[in-house]
Amino acid sequence: MSITPGTPSLLDSADPEAARAVDEEVRRQHDTLEMIASENFASRAVREAAGSVFTNKYAEGYPGKRYYNGCEPSDKIERLAIERAKELFGCAHANVQAHSGSTANQAVFFAVLKPGETVLSLSLAHGGHLSHGHRVNMAGQYYRIVNYGLSKDSELIDYDEMARIAREEKPRLIITGGSAYPRLIDFAKFREVAEEVGAVFLTDMAHFSGLVAGKAIPSPVPHSHIVSSTTHKTLRGPRSGIILMDEEWAKPVDKALFPGIQGGPHMHIVAAKAVAFGEALRPSFAEYAKQVIRNAQVLGEALVEQGLRLVSGGTDTHLVLVDLTRYDVTGKDAANALEEAGITVNKNAIPFDTRKEWITSGIRIGTPALTSRGMKEDEMRTIAGWIAEVVKDPASGEVQRRIRSQVEEMTAQYPLRADEPA
Ligand code: DSN
């Protein structure tokens, strides 16, 4: 289970079958180019905390007010995570117990809305997120969801349309953020509209919270009533969630999360979040966040030079969304061909996509994980060339095999974390 391939671990002898699957994943992460925009490589310290004895502890409640005894160390670690989250993001209150970004959003819905009330969010088809009220999601069935989208010409959020819908529909909650929007968001504009129509404004910064933490892009915190996030994407912590808010929302949101949505917090993951926030407070993390964006921009420019079209023409963040309609390939086929070539991305709908969600006309490509490996602009240019070659000839096993071996030569030069010994 060691992160270094081939290093023996306790799991190898305790449960060889499970160990084989873990080892396979270690090798996969090492030997391929991980470019799923929502993935990253957590540090050893984060993984050690996540694998710590806190996994044994029940601690329902909040620090100083638990339902079970024996919670002193749990209080200590949760307070540490809270204080670090507040310092990192400059917010009045932080809830660090959400198990994931989706439960963080559920808790906000539960705190702010009564069933049937109206939510205005970015459509999933235009880069939003399932948990913001897609029809197949619980939120889409318990609340009345209306969506804003992107402008067809610029492929940027259509702020005028968003404001018009808000005035017509009078939502109780307005949400921005999503999973496939590569551009900066005008949070002040959203707040202005929310104030005008009497709505609560939630920013879901799951994708870009690490860039905010590293001060590489503007923060939604001063403009939002509530901010939700995952902690494992650009933020590079354990797989989990957080909710940041103004003081007025502290009690309702805490109560909505526990006992409203969740039971016992995952204290081992709370511990790992404390460690990750500590890492993100260091100057080296700011450097990392800036490099993530530089890498995405160089990757995007190189893809464009190779003839590929990017949704909105480029990126301000950690991801690019590639429109494949000019080539005879679907998002699904392109992502599968790239996987054969050792490059992991995901198929993704592009705005106004005519293909189904399971097929799509695009791929989403992100740089957070490869930047953690220490890869920079030169590697991005090389990788863009490989991606373009595979996408233009997705049926060629020969192209895939050749690139796969080049990928393995490249990945052999980089540990998963440039700042840790191999
Ligand atoms: N699955 C995440 C992503 O890839 O963006 C969102 O939940």
Coordinates of C-alpha atoms and ligand atoms in Angstrom, one line a residue:
M1 CA 0.0 0.0 0.0
S2 CA 3.0 2.3 0.0
I3 CA 2.7 5.1 -2.5
T4 CA 6.0 3.9 -4.0
P5 CA 5.4 1.0 -6.4
G6 CA 6.7 -2.3 -5.2
T7 CA 7.3 -1.2 -1.5
P8 CA 6.0 -3.8 0.8
S9 CA 3.3 -2.9 3.4
L10 CA 1.4 -4.5 6.2
L11 CA -1.6 -4.9 4.0
D12 CA 0.4 -7.1 1.6
S13 CA 0.6 -9.9 4.2
A14 CA -2.7 -9.1 6.1
D15 CA -4.9 -9.1 3.0
P16 CA -3.1 -9.9 -0.2
E17 CA -6.2 -9.7 -2.4
A18 CA -7.1 -6.2 -1.2
A19 CA -3.4 -5.2 -1.3
R20 CA -3.2 -6.2 -5.0
A21 CA -6.0 -3.8 -5.9
V22 CA -4.3 -1.0 -3.9
D23 CA -1.0 -1.8 -5.5
E24 CA -2.6 -1.7 -9.0
E25 CA -4.0 1.8 -8.2
V26 CA -0.5 3.0 -6.9
R27 CA 1.0 1.8 -10.2
R28 CA -1.8 3.4 -12.3
Q29 CA -1.3 6.7 -10.6
H30 CA 2.4 6.5 -11.1
D31 CA 2.6 5.3 -14.6
T32 CA -0.1 7.4 -16.2
L33 CA -0.8 11.1 -16.7
E34 CA -3.6 11.9 -14.3
M35 CA -5.5 14.8 -15.9
I36 CA -9.0 14.5 -14.4
A37 CA -9.5 18.1 -13.3
S38 CA -11.0 17.1 -10.0
E39 CA -8.2 14.8 -8.9
N40 CA -4.9 15.4 -7.1
F41 CA -2.3 13.7 -5.0
A42 CA -2.5 14.3 -1.3
S43 CA 0.7 14.4 0.7
R44 CA 1.9 11.6 2.9
A45 CA 1.1 13.6 6.0
V46 CA -2.5 14.1 4.8
R47 CA -2.8 10.3 4.1
E48 CA -1.2 9.4 7.4
A49 CA -3.8 11.5 9.2
A50 CA -6.6 10.0 7.1
G51 CA -5.3 6.5 8.0
S52 CA -4.9 7.4 11.7
V53 CA -6.7 6.0 14.8
F54 CA -9.3 8.8 14.6
T55 CA -11.1 6.4 12.3
N56 CA -12.1 4.5 15.5
K57 CA -13.8 7.5 17.2
Y58 CA -17.4 8.6 17.4
A59 CA -17.8 12.4 18.0
E60 CA -21.3 13.4 17.2
G61 CA -21.8 17.1 18.0
Y62 CA -19.2 19.9 17.7
P63 CA -16.1 20.7 19.7
G64 CA -17.0 21.3 23.4
K65 CA -20.5 19.9 22.9
R66 CA -20.3 16.2 22.0
Y67 CA -22.8 13.4 22.6
Y68 CA -20.2 10.9 23.5
N69 CA -17.3 10.9 26.0
G70 CA -13.6 10.6 25.2
C71 CA -13.7 13.5 22.7
E72 CA -10.9 15.7 23.9
P73 CA -8.4 14.8 21.1
S74 CA -11.3 15.0 18.6
D75 CA -12.1 18.5 19.9
K76 CA -8.5 19.5 19.5
I77 CA -8.1 18.3 15.9
E78 CA -11.5 19.7 14.8
R79 CA -10.7 23.1 16.4
L80 CA -7.4 23.1 14.6
A81 CA -9.1 22.3 11.3
I82 CA -11.7 25.1 11.9
E83 CA -9.1 27.7 12.8
R84 CA -6.9 26.9 9.8
A85 CA -9.9 26.9 7.4
K86 CA -10.9 30.3 8.8
E87 CA -7.4 31.7 8.4
L88 CA -6.9 30.2 4.9
F89 CA -10.2 31.6 3.5
G90 CA -10.8 34.6 5.7
C91 CA -14.3 33.6 6.8
A92 CA -16.2 34.1 10.1
H93 CA -17.2 30.5 10.6
A94 CA -16.2 27.1 9.1
N95 CA -17.9 23.7 9.4
V96 CA -15.3 21.0 8.7
Q97 CA -17.5 17.9 9.2
A98 CA -19.1 17.6 5.7
H99 CA -18.3 14.2 4.3
S100 CA -18.2 15.6 0.7
G101 CA -19.0 18.5 -1.5
S102 CA -22.4 17.0 -2.2
T103 CA -23.3 16.7 1.5
A104 CA -22.0 20.2 2.1
N105 CA -24.4 21.4 -0.5
Q106 CA -27.3 19.3 0.9
A107 CA -26.7 20.9 4.3
V108 CA -26.9 24.4 2.8
F109 CA -30.1 23.5 1.0
F110 CA -31.5 22.1 4.3
A111 CA -30.5 25.2 6.2
V112 CA -31.7 27.8 3.7
L113 CA -34.8 26.3 2.0
K114 CA -38.1 24.7 2.7
P115 CA -39.2 21.9 0.4
G116 CA -40.5 23.3 -2.9
E117 CA -38.7 26.7 -2.6
T118 CA -36.9 27.9 -5.7
V119 CA -33.1 27.6 -6.4
L120 CA -31.3 29.3 -9.3
S121 CA -28.2 27.5 -10.4
L122 CA -25.9 27.0 -13.4
S123 CA -27.2 24.2 -15.6
L124 CA -25.2 20.9 -15.4
A125 CA -25.1 20.9 -19.2
H126 CA -23.3 24.3 -19.1
G127 CA -20.7 23.3 -16.4
G128 CA -22.8 23.2 -13.2
H129 CA -23.0 20.3 -10.7
L130 CA -25.5 17.5 -10.1
S131 CA -26.0 18.5 -6.5
H132 CA -27.2 22.0 -7.6
G133 CA -30.5 20.6 -8.5
H134 CA -30.2 18.3 -11.6
R135 CA -33.5 16.4 -12.1
V136 CA -31.9 13.1 -11.1
N137 CA -30.5 14.5 -7.9
M138 CA -32.4 14.7 -4.6
A139 CA -32.2 18.5 -4.7
G140 CA -33.9 18.5 -8.1
Q141 CA -36.9 16.6 -6.7
Y142 CA -37.3 18.3 -3.4
Y143 CA -36.9 21.9 -4.6
R144 CA -38.0 23.9 -7.5
I145 CA -34.9 24.4 -9.7
V146 CA -34.4 27.0 -12.4
N147 CA -31.1 27.3 -14.3
Y148 CA -29.1 30.0 -15.9
G149 CA -26.5 29.1 -18.6
L150 CA -23.7 30.4 -20.8
S151 CA -24.0 32.8 -23.6
K152 CA -23.8 31.0 -26.9
D153 CA -21.3 33.4 -28.4
S154 CA -18.8 33.9 -25.6
E155 CA -19.5 30.6 -23.7
L156 CA -19.2 32.7 -20.5
I157 CA -21.9 32.9 -17.8
D158 CA -24.7 35.0 -19.2
Y159 CA -25.0 37.4 -16.2
D160 CA -27.9 39.3 -17.8
E161 CA -29.9 36.2 -18.3
M162 CA -29.1 35.1 -14.7
A163 CA -30.3 38.5 -13.4
R164 CA -33.4 38.4 -15.6
I165 CA -34.4 34.8 -14.4
A166 CA -33.7 35.8 -10.8
R167 CA -36.0 38.8 -11.1
E168 CA -38.8 36.7 -12.6
E169 CA -38.4 33.6 -10.5
K170 CA -37.5 35.2 -7.1
P171 CA -35.3 32.3 -5.9
R172 CA -34.6 31.8 -2.2
L173 CA -31.1 30.5 -3.1
I174 CA -28.7 31.5 -6.0
I175 CA -25.8 29.2 -6.6
T176 CA -22.7 29.7 -8.7
G177 CA -19.8 27.3 -9.3
G178 CA -19.7 23.9 -10.9
S179 CA -17.4 21.3 -12.3
A180 CA -16.6 22.3 -15.9
Y181 CA -16.5 26.1 -16.1
P182 CA -12.9 27.2 -16.9
R183 CA -13.3 30.9 -16.4
L184 CA -13.3 33.3 -13.4
I185 CA -16.8 34.1 -12.0
D186 CA -18.0 37.6 -11.2
F187 CA -19.1 36.9 -7.5
A188 CA -19.9 40.5 -6.9
K189 CA -22.4 40.5 -9.7
F190 CA -24.1 37.4 -8.2
R191 CA -24.3 39.0 -4.7
E192 CA -25.8 42.2 -6.2
V193 CA -28.5 40.2 -7.9
A194 CA -29.1 38.1 -4.7
E195 CA -29.5 41.2 -2.7
E196 CA -31.9 42.7 -5.2
V197 CA -34.2 39.7 -5.2
G198 CA -33.8 38.8 -1.5
A199 CA -31.9 35.5 -2.1
V200 CA -29.1 33.8 -0.2
F201 CA -26.0 33.5 -2.4
L202 CA -24.0 30.2 -2.3
T203 CA -20.7 29.7 -4.1
D204 CA -19.7 26.1 -4.6
M205 CA -15.9 26.5 -5.0
A206 CA -15.2 22.7 -5.0
H207 CA -13.1 22.9 -8.1
F208 CA -11.2 26.1 -7.5
S209 CA -10.8 26.3 -3.7
G210 CA -7.1 25.5 -3.9
L211 CA -6.6 28.3 -6.3
V212 CA -8.4 30.6 -3.9
A213 CA -6.4 29.3 -1.0
G214 CA -3.2 30.0 -2.9
K215 CA -4.5 33.5 -3.8
A216 CA -4.1 32.7 -7.5
I217 CA -7.6 33.8 -8.3
P218 CA -10.1 36.1 -6.5
S219 CA -12.0 34.7 -3.6
P220 CA -15.8 34.2 -3.4
V221 CA -15.8 34.5 0.4
P222 CA -16.2 38.3 0.7
H223 CA -19.2 38.2 -1.7
S224 CA -21.0 35.0 -0.7
H225 CA -23.3 34.3 2.3
I226 CA -22.1 30.7 2.2
V227 CA -19.3 28.9 0.4
S228 CA -19.1 25.1 0.0
S229 CA -16.2 23.1 -1.2
T230 CA -14.6 19.7 -1.6
T231 CA -11.2 19.4 -0.1
H232 CA -9.5 17.0 -2.4
K233 CA -9.4 18.8 -5.8
T234 CA -7.1 21.8 -6.3
L235 CA -7.0 22.1 -2.4
R236 CA -5.1 18.8 -2.3
G237 CA -6.5 17.4 0.9
P238 CA -8.4 14.3 1.8
R239 CA -11.6 13.3 0.0
S240 CA -14.1 15.4 1.9
G241 CA -16.0 18.7 2.1
I242 CA -16.3 22.0 4.1
I243 CA -18.7 24.9 4.5
L244 CA -17.6 28.5 5.1
M245 CA -20.1 31.2 6.1
D246 CA -21.0 34.5 7.6
E247 CA -21.7 34.4 11.3
E248 CA -25.5 34.7 10.7
W249 CA -25.5 31.3 8.9
A250 CA -23.3 29.5 11.4
K251 CA -26.0 28.0 13.6
P252 CA -28.5 27.0 10.9
V253 CA -25.8 25.4 8.7
D254 CA -24.1 23.6 11.6
K255 CA -27.5 22.2 12.7
A256 CA -28.5 21.3 9.2
L257 CA -25.3 19.3 8.7
F258 CA -25.5 17.6 12.1
P259 CA -28.0 16.3 13.2
G260 CA -29.8 17.3 10.0
I261 CA -27.9 15.4 7.3
Q262 CA -25.0 13.5 8.9
G263 CA -24.3 11.4 12.0
G264 CA -20.8 11.0 13.4
P265 CA -18.1 13.0 11.7
H266 CA -15.3 11.2 10.1
M267 CA -12.7 12.3 12.6
H268 CA -9.8 10.8 10.7
I269 CA -10.7 12.9 7.7
V270 CA -11.3 16.0 9.8
A271 CA -7.7 15.4 11.0
A272 CA -6.5 15.0 7.4
K273 CA -8.3 18.3 6.6
A274 CA -6.5 20.1 9.4
V275 CA -3.2 18.9 7.9
A276 CA -4.1 19.8 4.4
F277 CA -5.2 23.3 5.5
G278 CA -1.9 23.7 7.3
E279 CA -0.1 22.8 4.1
A280 CA -2.2 25.2 2.1
L281 CA -1.2 28.1 4.4
R282 CA 2.4 27.7 3.4
P283 CA 4.0 30.0 0.8
S284 CA 4.9 26.9 -1.3
F285 CA 1.1 26.2 -1.8
A286 CA 0.7 29.7 -3.4
E287 CA 3.4 28.8 -5.8
Y288 CA 1.7 25.5 -6.6
A289 CA -1.6 27.2 -7.2
K290 CA -0.1 29.7 -9.6
Q291 CA 1.7 26.9 -11.5
V292 CA -1.5 24.9 -11.8
I293 CA -3.0 27.8 -13.7
R294 CA 0.1 28.5 -15.8
N295 CA 0.1 24.8 -16.8
A296 CA -3.5 24.8 -17.8
Q297 CA -3.1 27.9 -19.9
V298 CA 0.0 26.6 -21.7
L299 CA -1.7 23.2 -22.2
G300 CA -4.7 25.0 -23.6
E301 CA -2.7 27.2 -26.0
A302 CA -0.8 24.2 -27.2
L303 CA -4.0 22.3 -27.9
V304 CA -5.3 25.3 -29.9
E305 CA -2.1 25.3 -31.9
Q306 CA -2.8 21.7 -32.7
G307 CA -6.2 22.7 -34.1
L308 CA -8.4 21.8 -31.1
R309 CA -11.1 24.2 -30.0
L310 CA -11.5 25.1 -26.3
V311 CA -14.8 26.1 -24.9
S312 CA -14.7 29.9 -24.2
G313 CA -11.3 30.0 -26.0
G314 CA -9.1 29.2 -23.0
T315 CA -9.0 29.1 -19.3
D316 CA -8.3 31.2 -16.2
T317 CA -8.2 28.2 -13.9
H318 CA -7.0 24.6 -13.6
L319 CA -9.0 23.1 -16.4
V320 CA -9.8 23.3 -20.1
L321 CA -12.9 22.0 -21.8
V322 CA -12.2 20.7 -25.3
D323 CA -14.9 20.8 -28.0
L324 CA -14.3 17.8 -30.2
T325 CA -17.1 18.5 -32.7
R326 CA -14.6 19.5 -35.4
Y327 CA -13.2 16.0 -35.4
D328 CA -15.1 12.8 -36.0
V329 CA -14.8 11.6 -32.4
T330 CA -17.1 11.7 -29.3
G331 CA -16.0 12.6 -25.8
K332 CA -16.5 9.0 -24.8
D333 CA -14.3 7.6 -27.6
A334 CA -11.6 10.3 -27.1
A335 CA -11.4 9.6 -23.3
N336 CA -11.2 5.9 -23.9
A337 CA -8.5 6.3 -26.6
L338 CA -6.5 8.6 -24.3
E339 CA -6.7 6.1 -21.5
E340 CA -5.2 3.5 -23.8
A341 CA -2.4 6.0 -24.4
G342 CA -1.8 6.4 -20.6
I343 CA -3.6 9.8 -20.3
T344 CA -6.6 9.9 -18.0
V345 CA -9.3 12.5 -18.6
N346 CA -13.1 12.4 -18.6
K347 CA -15.6 12.8 -21.3
N348 CA -17.7 16.0 -20.7
A349 CA -20.6 17.7 -22.2
I350 CA -19.8 21.0 -23.9
P351 CA -22.4 23.9 -23.7
F352 CA -25.3 23.2 -26.2
D353 CA -24.1 19.7 -26.7
T354 CA -26.3 17.6 -29.0
R355 CA -25.0 14.3 -27.7
K356 CA -26.2 12.4 -24.6
E357 CA -24.4 12.8 -21.2
W358 CA -23.0 9.3 -21.5
I359 CA -21.4 10.1 -24.9
T360 CA -20.8 13.9 -25.1
S361 CA -18.8 16.0 -27.6
G362 CA -16.0 17.1 -25.3
I363 CA -13.3 16.2 -22.8
R364 CA -12.3 18.0 -19.6
I365 CA -8.6 18.2 -18.9
G366 CA -7.0 19.5 -15.7
T367 CA -3.5 20.2 -14.4
P368 CA -3.7 20.0 -10.5
A369 CA -2.4 16.4 -10.2
L370 CA 0.5 16.8 -12.8
T371 CA 1.5 20.0 -11.2
S372 CA 1.8 18.2 -7.9
R373 CA 4.3 15.9 -9.6
G374 CA 6.4 18.9 -10.5
M375 CA 5.5 19.1 -14.2
K376 CA 5.7 22.5 -15.8
E377 CA 5.1 24.3 -19.1
D378 CA 7.5 22.1 -21.2
E379 CA 5.7 18.9 -20.2
M380 CA 2.3 20.5 -20.9
R381 CA 3.4 21.3 -24.4
T382 CA 4.6 17.7 -25.0
I383 CA 1.4 16.3 -23.5
A384 CA -0.8 18.6 -25.6
G385 CA 0.9 17.2 -28.7
W386 CA 0.1 13.6 -27.5
I387 CA -3.5 14.4 -26.7
A388 CA -4.1 16.0 -30.1
E389 CA -2.5 13.0 -31.9
V390 CA -4.7 10.5 -30.1
V391 CA -7.9 12.6 -30.4
K392 CA -7.4 13.0 -34.2
D393 CA -6.8 9.3 -34.7
P394 CA -8.7 7.6 -31.9
A395 CA -8.9 4.2 -33.6
S396 CA -5.1 3.8 -34.0
G397 CA -3.8 1.3 -31.5
E398 CA -0.3 2.0 -32.9
V399 CA -0.5 5.7 -31.9
Q400 CA -1.8 4.8 -28.5
R401 CA 0.9 2.2 -27.9
R402 CA 3.7 4.6 -29.0
I403 CA 2.4 7.4 -26.8
R404 CA 1.8 5.1 -23.9
S405 CA 5.5 4.2 -23.9
Q406 CA 6.4 7.9 -24.1
V407 CA 4.1 8.6 -21.2
E408 CA 5.8 5.9 -19.2
E409 CA 9.2 7.4 -19.9
M410 CA 7.9 10.8 -18.7
T411 CA 6.1 9.6 -15.6
A412 CA 9.2 7.6 -14.5
Q413 CA 11.0 10.9 -14.1
Y414 CA 8.4 12.3 -11.6
P415 CA 7.3 11.1 -8.2
L416 CA 3.6 11.7 -7.4
R417 CA 4.7 14.6 -5.2
A418 CA 7.6 16.8 -6.3
D419 CA 8.0 18.0 -2.7
E420 CA 8.4 14.5 -1.2
P421 CA 11.0 11.8 -1.6
A422 CA 10.1 9.1 -4.1
Ligands
DSN1 N1 -17.0 14.4 -9.8 C1 -16.6 15.8 -9.6 C2 -15.8 16.3 -10.8 O1 -15.2 15.5 -11.4 O2 -15.9 17.5 -11.1 C3 -17.6 16.7 -9.2 O3 -18.4 16.1 -8.1

